[in-house]
């Protein structure tokens, strides 16, 4: 079982460098901790506008997905923070991340040629609140209401 809590300063160092976005003054999110207090997953949001934010996801323990992580992530973005959509920006050669994003509902909306580096595009994905099955059909999961 996992506990979902708001992202705090002490959690930041637990996210490995390859899974950690740049910490900005507007970075917020949630983390999933296992029973021993070990980081199982983290979801950071930044680049907030009036209706959207960017999403960054790190998963150390894939079992967290069976215990409501997607619901917690999108409930936080859409209901707690009031966003209308979340945006992902992913390097095209990160096929594992792109497959995962598609699996949880983000869809590709644009490619920026050579956006990541020469020869590697940036893939822009989005998930709109009204298209998010995790909050429109939560399968009897309960939110922890993190802020």
Coordinates of C-alpha atoms in Angstrom, one line a residue:
X1 CA 0.0 0.0 0.0
X2 CA 1.1 3.5 -0.6
X3 CA 0.6 6.9 1.0
X4 CA 0.2 9.9 -1.3
X5 CA 1.3 13.2 0.1
X6 CA 2.1 16.7 -1.2
X7 CA 5.6 17.2 -2.6
X8 CA 7.8 18.7 0.1
X9 CA 11.4 19.9 0.1
X10 CA 12.7 16.7 1.7
X11 CA 11.2 14.6 -1.1
X12 CA 13.0 16.5 -3.8
X13 CA 16.4 14.8 -3.2
X14 CA 14.7 11.4 -3.3
X15 CA 13.9 11.8 -7.0
X16 CA 16.8 10.6 -9.1
X17 CA 18.4 13.2 -11.4
X18 CA 17.1 11.5 -14.5
X19 CA 13.5 11.7 -13.2
X20 CA 13.7 15.1 -11.7
X21 CA 12.7 18.3 -13.5
X22 CA 14.3 21.6 -12.7
X23 CA 13.0 22.9 -9.4
X24 CA 11.3 26.2 -10.0
X25 CA 9.4 28.6 -7.8
X26 CA 6.2 27.2 -9.1
X27 CA 6.9 23.5 -8.8
X28 CA 4.3 21.6 -6.9
X29 CA 3.2 17.9 -6.9
X30 CA 2.6 14.7 -5.1
X31 CA 4.7 11.8 -4.1
X32 CA 3.8 8.2 -3.3
X33 CA 5.6 6.6 -0.3
X34 CA 5.6 2.9 0.5
X35 CA 5.1 1.6 4.1
X36 CA 8.8 2.1 4.8
X37 CA 8.7 5.7 3.7
X38 CA 10.6 4.9 0.4
X39 CA 9.8 7.0 -2.6
X40 CA 7.6 4.9 -5.0
X41 CA 6.6 7.7 -7.4
X42 CA 6.6 11.4 -7.8
X43 CA 4.6 13.7 -10.0
X44 CA 5.8 17.3 -10.4
X45 CA 3.8 20.1 -12.0
X46 CA 5.3 23.4 -13.2
X47 CA 4.9 26.1 -15.8
X48 CA 1.4 26.9 -14.5
X49 CA -0.9 29.1 -16.5
X50 CA -4.5 30.1 -15.9
X51 CA -5.7 26.7 -17.3
X52 CA -2.8 24.4 -17.7
X53 CA 0.5 23.1 -16.3
X54 CA 3.3 20.8 -17.4
X55 CA 3.6 17.3 -15.9
X56 CA 6.7 15.3 -15.0
X57 CA 6.3 11.8 -13.7
X58 CA 8.9 9.5 -12.0
X59 CA 8.0 5.9 -11.0
X60 CA 10.3 3.7 -9.0
X61 CA 7.7 1.1 -8.1
X62 CA 5.2 0.3 -10.9
X63 CA 2.8 -1.3 -8.4
X64 CA 1.9 2.3 -7.4
X65 CA -0.2 2.4 -10.5
X66 CA -2.4 -0.4 -9.1
X67 CA -3.0 1.6 -6.0
X68 CA -4.5 4.8 -7.3
X69 CA -1.5 6.8 -8.5
X70 CA -3.1 8.0 -11.7
X71 CA -6.2 9.1 -9.9
X72 CA -4.2 11.0 -7.3
X73 CA -2.0 12.7 -9.9
X74 CA -4.9 13.9 -12.1
X75 CA -7.3 14.6 -9.2
X76 CA -4.5 16.9 -7.9
X77 CA -4.0 18.7 -11.2
X78 CA -7.7 19.0 -12.2
X79 CA -9.7 19.2 -9.0
X80 CA -7.3 20.4 -6.3
X81 CA -5.4 22.9 -8.6
X82 CA -8.3 23.6 -10.9
X83 CA -6.5 23.1 -14.2
X84 CA -8.3 22.3 -17.4
X85 CA -5.4 20.4 -19.0
X86 CA -2.0 19.0 -18.4
X87 CA 0.8 19.2 -20.9
X88 CA 3.7 16.8 -21.4
X89 CA 6.9 17.6 -23.2
X90 CA 9.0 14.5 -23.9
X91 CA 12.0 13.7 -26.1
X92 CA 10.9 11.4 -29.0
X93 CA 13.6 8.9 -28.2
X94 CA 12.1 8.3 -24.8
X95 CA 9.8 5.7 -26.1
X96 CA 9.1 4.1 -22.7
X97 CA 7.8 7.4 -21.4
X98 CA 5.8 8.1 -24.5
X99 CA 4.1 4.7 -24.2
X100 CA 3.3 5.3 -20.6
X101 CA 1.9 8.7 -21.2
X102 CA -0.4 7.3 -23.9
X103 CA -1.4 4.5 -21.5
X104 CA -2.5 7.0 -18.9
X105 CA -4.4 9.1 -21.4
X106 CA -2.2 11.9 -22.7
X107 CA -2.3 12.2 -26.5
X108 CA 0.2 13.6 -28.9
X109 CA -0.8 17.0 -30.3
X110 CA 2.4 18.3 -31.8
X111 CA 6.1 17.6 -32.6
X112 CA 8.8 20.1 -32.5
X113 CA 11.4 19.0 -34.9
X114 CA 14.9 18.8 -33.3
X115 CA 13.4 20.3 -30.2
X116 CA 15.3 18.1 -27.8
X117 CA 18.5 17.9 -29.8
X118 CA 19.4 17.7 -33.4
X119 CA 17.7 14.6 -34.8
X120 CA 15.4 14.2 -31.7
X121 CA 12.1 15.9 -31.7
X122 CA 10.1 17.0 -28.7
X123 CA 6.7 15.4 -28.5
X124 CA 4.0 17.6 -27.0
X125 CA 1.1 15.7 -25.3
X126 CA -1.9 16.8 -23.5
X127 CA -4.8 15.4 -21.3
X128 CA -7.8 17.5 -20.9
X129 CA -9.9 17.2 -17.8
X130 CA -13.0 16.2 -19.7
X131 CA -11.1 13.4 -21.3
X132 CA -9.5 12.1 -18.1
X133 CA -10.9 8.7 -17.2
X134 CA -9.1 8.9 -13.8
X135 CA -11.3 11.7 -12.5
X136 CA -14.4 11.1 -14.6
X137 CA -14.5 7.4 -13.7
X138 CA -12.4 7.0 -10.5
X139 CA -13.4 3.4 -9.9
X140 CA -14.3 4.0 -6.2
X141 CA -10.8 5.4 -5.3
X142 CA -10.6 8.0 -2.6
X143 CA -8.5 11.2 -2.9
X144 CA -6.2 12.0 -0.1
X145 CA -6.8 15.7 -0.9
X146 CA -3.1 16.8 -0.9
X147 CA -2.4 20.5 -1.4

